[in-house]
PDB file of C-alpha atoms in Angstrom:
ATOM      1  CA  MET A   1      21.234 -19.573  72.247  1.00  0.00           C
ATOM      2  CA  LYS A   2      17.448 -19.780  72.732  1.00  0.00           C
ATOM      3  CA  ALA A   3      15.600 -22.608  71.023  1.00  0.00           C
ATOM      4  CA  GLY A   4      12.498 -24.596  71.857  1.00  0.00           C
ATOM      5  CA  GLY A   5      11.752 -22.420  74.867  1.00  0.00           C
ATOM      6  CA  GLN A   6      15.139 -23.201  76.457  1.00  0.00           C
ATOM      7  CA  SER A   7      18.333 -21.169  76.878  1.00  0.00           C
ATOM      8  CA  HIS A   8      21.737 -22.698  76.180  1.00  0.00           C
ATOM      9  CA  TYR A   9      25.034 -21.085  77.227  1.00  0.00           C
ATOM     10  CA  PHE A  10      28.307 -21.641  75.385  1.00  0.00           C
ATOM     11  CA  GLN A  11      31.928 -20.649  75.848  1.00  0.00           C
ATOM     12  CA  ALA A  12      34.621 -19.561  73.411  1.00  0.00           C
ATOM     13  CA  CYS A  13      35.750 -22.420  71.144  1.00  0.00           C
ATOM     14  CA  ASP A  14      32.529 -24.391  71.616  1.00  0.00           C
ATOM     15  CA  LEU A  15      31.262 -26.119  68.493  1.00  0.00           C
ATOM     16  CA  VAL A  16      27.465 -26.304  68.592  1.00  0.00           C
ATOM     17  CA  LEU A  17      25.570 -28.879  66.529  1.00  0.00           C
ATOM     18  CA  ALA A  18      21.829 -28.344  66.254  1.00  0.00           C
ATOM     19  CA  HIS A  19      18.966 -29.668  64.159  1.00  0.00           C
ATOM     20  CA  THR A  20      16.861 -26.514  63.912  1.00  0.00           C
ATOM     21  CA  SER A  21      14.727 -26.944  60.775  1.00  0.00           C
ATOM     22  CA  PRO A  22      11.374 -27.315  62.587  1.00  0.00           C
ATOM     23  CA  GLU A  23      11.853 -24.218  64.764  1.00  0.00           C
ATOM     24  CA  SER A  24      13.419 -20.794  64.936  1.00  0.00           C
ATOM     25  CA  PHE A  25      16.228 -19.840  67.277  1.00  0.00           C
ATOM     26  CA  THR A  26      18.112 -16.746  68.398  1.00  0.00           C
ATOM     27  CA  PHE A  27      21.830 -16.558  69.069  1.00  0.00           C
ATOM     28  CA  GLU A  28      23.471 -13.754  71.063  1.00  0.00           C
ATOM     29  CA  ASN A  29      27.208 -13.030  71.175  1.00  0.00           C
ATOM     30  CA  SER A  30      29.280 -10.944  73.543  1.00  0.00           C
ATOM     31  CA  ALA A  31      30.724  -7.693  72.214  1.00  0.00           C
ATOM     32  CA  GLU A  32      34.194  -9.136  71.594  1.00  0.00           C
ATOM     33  CA  PHE A  33      33.274 -12.464  70.012  1.00  0.00           C
ATOM     34  CA  SER A  34      31.349 -13.659  66.999  1.00  0.00           C
ATOM     35  CA  ALA A  35      29.979 -16.982  65.833  1.00  0.00           C
ATOM     36  CA  LEU A  36      30.399 -18.688  62.483  1.00  0.00           C
ATOM     37  CA  GLU A  37      27.154 -20.333  61.331  1.00  0.00           C
ATOM     38  CA  ILE A  38      27.120 -23.117  58.746  1.00  0.00           C
ATOM     39  CA  HIS A  39      23.703 -24.281  57.530  1.00  0.00           C
ATOM     40  CA  VAL A  40      23.633 -27.798  56.081  1.00  0.00           C
ATOM     41  CA  PRO A  41      20.628 -29.293  54.213  1.00  0.00           C
ATOM     42  CA  SER A  42      19.517 -32.596  55.698  1.00  0.00           C
ATOM     43  CA  LEU A  43      19.584 -34.141  52.205  1.00  0.00           C
ATOM     44  CA  PHE A  44      23.312 -33.430  52.025  1.00  0.00           C
ATOM     45  CA  LEU A  45      23.899 -35.337  55.255  1.00  0.00           C
ATOM     46  CA  GLU A  46      21.768 -38.213  53.975  1.00  0.00           C
ATOM     47  CA  GLN A  47      23.879 -38.423  50.798  1.00  0.00           C
ATOM     48  CA  LEU A  48      26.997 -38.668  52.949  1.00  0.00           C
ATOM     49  CA  LYS A  49      25.311 -41.304  55.140  1.00  0.00           C
ATOM     50  CA  ILE A  50      25.575 -39.073  58.223  1.00  0.00           C
ATOM     51  CA  GLU A  51      22.801 -39.337  60.762  1.00  0.00           C
ATOM     52  CA  SER A  52      20.880 -36.143  61.498  1.00  0.00           C
ATOM     53  CA  LEU A  53      21.254 -34.731  64.982  1.00  0.00           C
ATOM     54  CA  SER A  54      18.645 -34.769  67.678  1.00  0.00           C
ATOM     55  CA  GLY A  55      18.490 -31.736  69.947  1.00  0.00           C
ATOM     56  CA  ILE A  56      21.542 -29.575  70.586  1.00  0.00           C
ATOM     57  CA  GLN A  57      25.028 -30.956  71.156  1.00  0.00           C
ATOM     58  CA  THR A  58      28.174 -29.081  72.174  1.00  0.00           C
ATOM     59  CA  ARG A  59      31.810 -29.950  71.678  1.00  0.00           C
ATOM     60  CA  SER A  60      34.724 -28.022  73.144  1.00  0.00           C
ATOM     61  CA  LEU A  61      37.453 -27.453  70.573  1.00  0.00           C
ATOM     62  CA  GLY A  62      41.163 -27.529  71.294  1.00  0.00           C
ATOM     63  CA  LEU A  63      43.046 -24.468  70.066  1.00  0.00           C
ATOM     64  CA  GLN A  64      46.003 -26.554  68.917  1.00  0.00           C
ATOM     65  CA  ASP A  65      43.941 -29.036  66.891  1.00  0.00           C
ATOM     66  CA  PRO A  66      45.280 -29.023  63.280  1.00  0.00           C
ATOM     67  CA  VAL A  67      41.714 -29.102  61.933  1.00  0.00           C
ATOM     68  CA  ILE A  68      40.790 -25.977  63.874  1.00  0.00           C
ATOM     69  CA  LYS A  69      43.964 -24.186  62.786  1.00  0.00           C
ATOM     70  CA  THR A  70      43.110 -24.952  59.149  1.00  0.00           C
ATOM     71  CA  ALA A  71      39.547 -23.682  59.555  1.00  0.00           C
ATOM     72  CA  ARG A  72      40.735 -20.447  61.160  1.00  0.00           C
ATOM     73  CA  GLN A  73      43.271 -19.857  58.378  1.00  0.00           C
ATOM     74  CA  LEU A  74      40.580 -20.339  55.730  1.00  0.00           C
ATOM     75  CA  PHE A  75      38.228 -18.008  57.579  1.00  0.00           C
ATOM     76  CA  GLY A  76      40.950 -15.367  57.896  1.00  0.00           C
ATOM     77  CA  TYR A  77      41.628 -15.583  54.161  1.00  0.00           C
ATOM     78  CA  LEU A  78      37.936 -15.136  53.331  1.00  0.00           C
ATOM     79  CA  ARG A  79      37.643 -12.112  55.614  1.00  0.00           C
ATOM     80  CA  ALA A  80      40.646 -10.490  53.957  1.00  0.00           C
ATOM     81  CA  THR A  81      39.397 -11.086  50.396  1.00  0.00           C
ATOM     82  CA  GLN A  82      35.897  -9.855  51.215  1.00  0.00           C
ATOM     83  CA  ARG A  83      37.362  -6.574  52.473  1.00  0.00           C
ATOM     84  CA  SER A  84      39.393  -6.042  49.293  1.00  0.00           C
ATOM     85  CA  CYS A  85      36.938  -7.280  46.626  1.00  0.00           C
ATOM     86  CA  SER A  86      33.419  -6.134  45.837  1.00  0.00           C
ATOM     87  CA  GLN A  87      32.472  -9.528  44.370  1.00  0.00           C
ATOM     88  CA  ALA A  88      33.427 -13.009  45.470  1.00  0.00           C
ATOM     89  CA  ARG A  89      35.575 -14.930  43.003  1.00  0.00           C
ATOM     90  CA  GLY A  90      34.995 -18.571  42.183  1.00  0.00           C
ATOM     91  CA  SER A  91      38.213 -19.529  43.937  1.00  0.00           C
ATOM     92  CA  ASP A  92      37.026 -17.734  47.082  1.00  0.00           C
ATOM     93  CA  MET A  93      33.840 -19.798  46.987  1.00  0.00           C
ATOM     94  CA  LEU A  94      35.956 -22.940  46.945  1.00  0.00           C
ATOM     95  CA  VAL A  95      37.839 -21.689  50.006  1.00  0.00           C
ATOM     96  CA  GLY A  96      34.460 -21.113  51.663  1.00  0.00           C
ATOM     97  CA  TYR A  97      33.381 -24.655  50.864  1.00  0.00           C
ATOM     98  CA  GLY A  98      36.701 -25.871  52.254  1.00  0.00           C
ATOM     99  CA  LEU A  99      36.044 -23.994  55.492  1.00  0.00           C
ATOM    100  CA  ALA A 100      32.549 -25.456  55.777  1.00  0.00           C
ATOM    101  CA  MET A 101      33.654 -29.009  55.005  1.00  0.00           C
ATOM    102  CA  THR A 102      36.659 -28.809  57.353  1.00  0.00           C
ATOM    103  CA  THR A 103      34.402 -27.694  60.200  1.00  0.00           C
ATOM    104  CA  LEU A 104      31.705 -30.249  59.395  1.00  0.00           C
ATOM    105  CA  GLY A 105      34.218 -33.075  59.140  1.00  0.00           C
ATOM    106  CA  HIS A 106      35.483 -32.257  62.616  1.00  0.00           C
ATOM    107  CA  ALA A 107      31.950 -31.827  63.969  1.00  0.00           C
ATOM    108  CA  PHE A 108      30.731 -35.233  62.858  1.00  0.00           C
ATOM    109  CA  THR A 109      33.887 -37.214  63.624  1.00  0.00           C
ATOM    110  CA  PRO A 110      33.112 -39.591  66.511  1.00  0.00           C
ATOM    111  CA  ARG A 111      35.164 -39.097  69.626  1.00  0.00           C
ATOM    112  CA  ASN A 112      36.587 -42.432  70.694  1.00  0.00           C
ATOM    113  CA  MET A 113      37.955 -41.447  74.082  1.00  0.00           C
ATOM    114  CA  LYS A 114      35.471 -40.588  76.811  1.00  0.00           C
ATOM    115  CA  LEU A 115      36.989 -38.662  79.672  1.00  0.00           C
ATOM    116  CA  PRO A 116      35.642 -39.165  83.190  1.00  0.00           C
ATOM    117  CA  GLN A 117      33.178 -36.528  84.365  1.00  0.00           C
ATOM    118  CA  LEU A 118      34.464 -34.091  86.953  1.00  0.00           C
ATOM    119  CA  ASN A 119      32.579 -33.652  90.201  1.00  0.00           C
ATOM    120  CA  ALA A 120      30.644 -30.442  90.858  1.00  0.00           C
ATOM    121  CA  ARG A 121      33.228 -29.025  93.291  1.00  0.00           C
ATOM    122  CA  THR A 122      36.125 -29.456  90.860  1.00  0.00           C
ATOM    123  CA  THR A 123      34.075 -28.089  87.973  1.00  0.00           C
ATOM    124  CA  ALA A 124      33.157 -24.995  89.994  1.00  0.00           C
ATOM    125  CA  SER A 125      36.746 -24.398  91.114  1.00  0.00           C
ATOM    126  CA  LEU A 126      38.030 -24.707  87.536  1.00  0.00           C
ATOM    127  CA  GLU A 127      35.419 -22.232  86.368  1.00  0.00           C
ATOM    128  CA  ASN A 128      36.518 -19.799  89.100  1.00  0.00           C
ATOM    129  CA  ALA A 129      40.112 -20.225  87.943  1.00  0.00           C
ATOM    130  CA  ARG A 130      39.067 -19.550  84.347  1.00  0.00           C
ATOM    131  CA  LEU A 131      37.273 -16.350  85.392  1.00  0.00           C
ATOM    132  CA  ALA A 132      40.306 -15.223  87.398  1.00  0.00           C
ATOM    133  CA  LEU A 133      42.553 -15.962  84.422  1.00  0.00           C
ATOM    134  CA  LEU A 134      40.438 -13.795  82.110  1.00  0.00           C
ATOM    135  CA  LYS A 135      39.685 -10.980  84.552  1.00  0.00           C
ATOM    136  CA  HIS A 136      42.603  -8.789  83.426  1.00  0.00           C
ATOM    137  CA  PHE A 137      44.388  -8.892  80.077  1.00  0.00           C
ATOM    138  CA  ASP A 138      47.423  -6.857  81.117  1.00  0.00           C
ATOM    139  CA  GLN A 139      48.687  -9.398  83.670  1.00  0.00           C
ATOM    140  CA  ALA A 140      47.712 -13.038  84.048  1.00  0.00           C
ATOM    141  CA  PRO A 141      47.796 -14.948  87.349  1.00  0.00           C
ATOM    142  CA  THR A 142      50.468 -17.636  87.589  1.00  0.00           C
ATOM    143  CA  ILE A 143      49.841 -21.356  87.305  1.00  0.00           C
ATOM    144  CA  PRO A 144      50.694 -21.855  91.018  1.00  0.00           C
ATOM    145  CA  GLN A 145      48.105 -19.224  91.946  1.00  0.00           C
ATOM    146  CA  LEU A 146      45.431 -20.797  89.755  1.00  0.00           C
ATOM    147  CA  ALA A 147      46.230 -24.303  90.999  1.00  0.00           C
ATOM    148  CA  ALA A 148      45.984 -23.122  94.609  1.00  0.00           C
ATOM    149  CA  MET A 149      42.516 -21.720  93.897  1.00  0.00           C
ATOM    150  CA  CYS A 150      41.447 -25.229  92.916  1.00  0.00           C
ATOM    151  CA  ASP A 151      43.363 -26.972  95.721  1.00  0.00           C
ATOM    152  CA  LEU A 152      45.224 -28.991  93.087  1.00  0.00           C
ATOM    153  CA  SER A 153      48.849 -29.610  92.232  1.00  0.00           C
ATOM    154  CA  GLN A 154      50.094 -27.629  89.239  1.00  0.00           C
ATOM    155  CA  THR A 155      50.337 -30.738  87.067  1.00  0.00           C
ATOM    156  CA  ARG A 156      46.842 -31.928  87.982  1.00  0.00           C
ATOM    157  CA  PHE A 157      45.404 -28.437  87.524  1.00  0.00           C
ATOM    158  CA  LYS A 158      46.793 -28.120  83.991  1.00  0.00           C
ATOM    159  CA  GLU A 159      45.533 -31.608  83.140  1.00  0.00           C
ATOM    160  CA  LEU A 160      41.984 -30.961  84.374  1.00  0.00           C
ATOM    161  CA  PHE A 161      41.890 -27.439  82.928  1.00  0.00           C
ATOM    162  CA  ARG A 162      42.720 -28.819  79.483  1.00  0.00           C
ATOM    163  CA  GLN A 163      40.091 -31.536  79.902  1.00  0.00           C
ATOM    164  CA  GLN A 164      37.417 -29.037  80.937  1.00  0.00           C
ATOM    165  CA  PHE A 165      38.136 -26.208  78.484  1.00  0.00           C
ATOM    166  CA  GLY A 166      39.927 -27.909  75.607  1.00  0.00           C
ATOM    167  CA  CYS A 167      43.279 -26.111  75.882  1.00  0.00           C
ATOM    168  CA  ALA A 168      46.023 -25.077  78.288  1.00  0.00           C
ATOM    169  CA  PRO A 169      45.357 -22.102  80.616  1.00  0.00           C
ATOM    170  CA  TYR A 170      47.648 -19.635  78.863  1.00  0.00           C
ATOM    171  CA  ALA A 171      46.447 -20.714  75.416  1.00  0.00           C
ATOM    172  CA  LEU A 172      42.923 -19.772  76.497  1.00  0.00           C
ATOM    173  CA  TYR A 173      44.186 -16.541  78.058  1.00  0.00           C
ATOM    174  CA  GLN A 174      46.074 -15.548  74.927  1.00  0.00           C
ATOM    175  CA  MET A 175      43.127 -16.291  72.657  1.00  0.00           C
ATOM    176  CA  HIS A 176      40.814 -14.058  74.716  1.00  0.00           C
ATOM    177  CA  ARG A 177      43.545 -11.457  75.020  1.00  0.00           C
ATOM    178  CA  MET A 178      43.923 -11.232  71.237  1.00  0.00           C
ATOM    179  CA  GLU A 179      40.143 -11.130  70.743  1.00  0.00           C
ATOM    180  CA  HIS A 180      40.094  -8.197  73.148  1.00  0.00           C
ATOM    181  CA  ALA A 181      42.910  -6.649  71.121  1.00  0.00           C
ATOM    182  CA  ARG A 182      40.709  -6.663  68.033  1.00  0.00           C
ATOM    183  CA  HIS A 183      38.034  -4.839  70.014  1.00  0.00           C
ATOM    184  CA  LEU A 184      40.551  -2.229  71.227  1.00  0.00           C
ATOM    185  CA  LEU A 185      42.008  -1.715  67.750  1.00  0.00           C
ATOM    186  CA  GLN A 186      38.675  -0.327  66.598  1.00  0.00           C
ATOM    187  CA  GLN A 187      39.263   2.747  68.802  1.00  0.00           C
ATOM    188  CA  LYS A 188      43.026   2.808  69.569  1.00  0.00           C
ATOM    189  CA  ASN A 189      46.241   2.624  67.609  1.00  0.00           C
ATOM    190  CA  VAL A 190      48.575  -0.385  67.747  1.00  0.00           C
ATOM    191  CA  THR A 191      50.914   1.071  70.371  1.00  0.00           C
ATOM    192  CA  GLU A 192      48.068   2.097  72.694  1.00  0.00           C
ATOM    193  CA  THR A 193      46.487  -1.346  72.335  1.00  0.00           C
ATOM    194  CA  ALA A 194      49.760  -3.114  73.103  1.00  0.00           C
ATOM    195  CA  MET A 195      50.306  -1.004  76.228  1.00  0.00           C
ATOM    196  CA  GLU A 196      46.762  -1.578  77.498  1.00  0.00           C
ATOM    197  CA  LEU A 197      47.292  -5.331  77.124  1.00  0.00           C
ATOM    198  CA  GLY A 198      50.481  -5.189  79.175  1.00  0.00           C
ATOM    199  CA  TYR A 199      53.029  -5.507  76.371  1.00  0.00           C
ATOM    200  CA  SER A 200      56.231  -3.543  76.900  1.00  0.00           C
ATOM    201  CA  ASN A 201      57.322  -4.289  73.329  1.00  0.00           C
ATOM    202  CA  VAL A 202      54.946  -3.516  70.437  1.00  0.00           C
ATOM    203  CA  SER A 203      56.684  -6.014  68.163  1.00  0.00           C
ATOM    204  CA  HIS A 204      55.915  -8.814  70.632  1.00  0.00           C
ATOM    205  CA  PHE A 205      52.241  -7.815  70.553  1.00  0.00           C
ATOM    206  CA  SER A 206      52.258  -7.711  66.742  1.00  0.00           C
ATOM    207  CA  ALA A 207      53.831 -11.170  66.586  1.00  0.00           C
ATOM    208  CA  ALA A 208      51.229 -12.603  68.974  1.00  0.00           C
ATOM    209  CA  PHE A 209      48.392 -10.990  67.017  1.00  0.00           C
ATOM    210  CA  GLN A 210      49.713 -12.296  63.703  1.00  0.00           C
ATOM    211  CA  LYS A 211      50.086 -15.786  65.130  1.00  0.00           C
ATOM    212  CA  GLN A 212      46.445 -15.685  66.233  1.00  0.00           C
ATOM    213  CA  PHE A 213      44.839 -14.115  63.154  1.00  0.00           C
ATOM    214  CA  GLY A 214      47.325 -14.466  60.314  1.00  0.00           C
ATOM    215  CA  CYS A 215      47.919 -10.732  59.837  1.00  0.00           C
ATOM    216  CA  THR A 216      49.495  -7.844  61.725  1.00  0.00           C
ATOM    217  CA  PRO A 217      47.383  -5.514  63.901  1.00  0.00           C
ATOM    218  CA  ARG A 218      48.007  -2.623  61.502  1.00  0.00           C
ATOM    219  CA  LYS A 219      46.858  -4.640  58.493  1.00  0.00           C
ATOM    220  CA  TRP A 220      43.770  -5.780  60.382  1.00  0.00           C
ATOM    221  CA  GLN A 221      42.947  -2.152  61.186  1.00  0.00           C
ATOM    222  CA  CYS A 222      43.218  -1.247  57.510  1.00  0.00           C
ATOM    223  CA  GLN A 223      40.699  -3.963  56.673  1.00  0.00           C
ATOM    224  CA  ILE A 224      38.029  -2.833  59.141  1.00  0.00           C
ATOM    225  CA  LEU A 225      38.454   0.961  59.314  1.00  0.00           C
TER     226      LEU A 225
END
């Protein structure tokens, strides 16, 4: 994201809060990911007695957070109805408002617990482990291998990884893996996609995809193709 002459870099599952009314900004996504933008009038925040933001703030979201699961389910429902209907129904608009309010409620909820900051060496080693984890989607490195990269015990590695990235290592891996699956499904069939992602059983791939997005890979293909 470029705003005010500065560049800001975000990762998957980051929630970005920005007060951008006095200036323009540009936001670039990678090929396999997209961003959901919610624009909120400052008067609305004033009516709710919520202080306006200063600058740009970032929060890392946990994949297992019930609020995030609800928001993703609402978003998945809206995507499905938009594909099947030429005009939005009033009930769909309410679902859209629910998605916006769910996300906003989470965004402006104060975080009571402040975790200690990691030192630069640990932060760099965790980032290297994250990159190694996401390098190949057909076979993930093991937790012992990732922990050894960081010179940490397995328990400590998983604890610090969750603190740094908001979820467990394999939860992050599976999320990126399924996002990559959506990219592959635009050119390949379900079986080919499953094989490229390292699944020996197509039904296991379909179950993982449905758990992530709320629909089967075949149904998702029908919606976009």
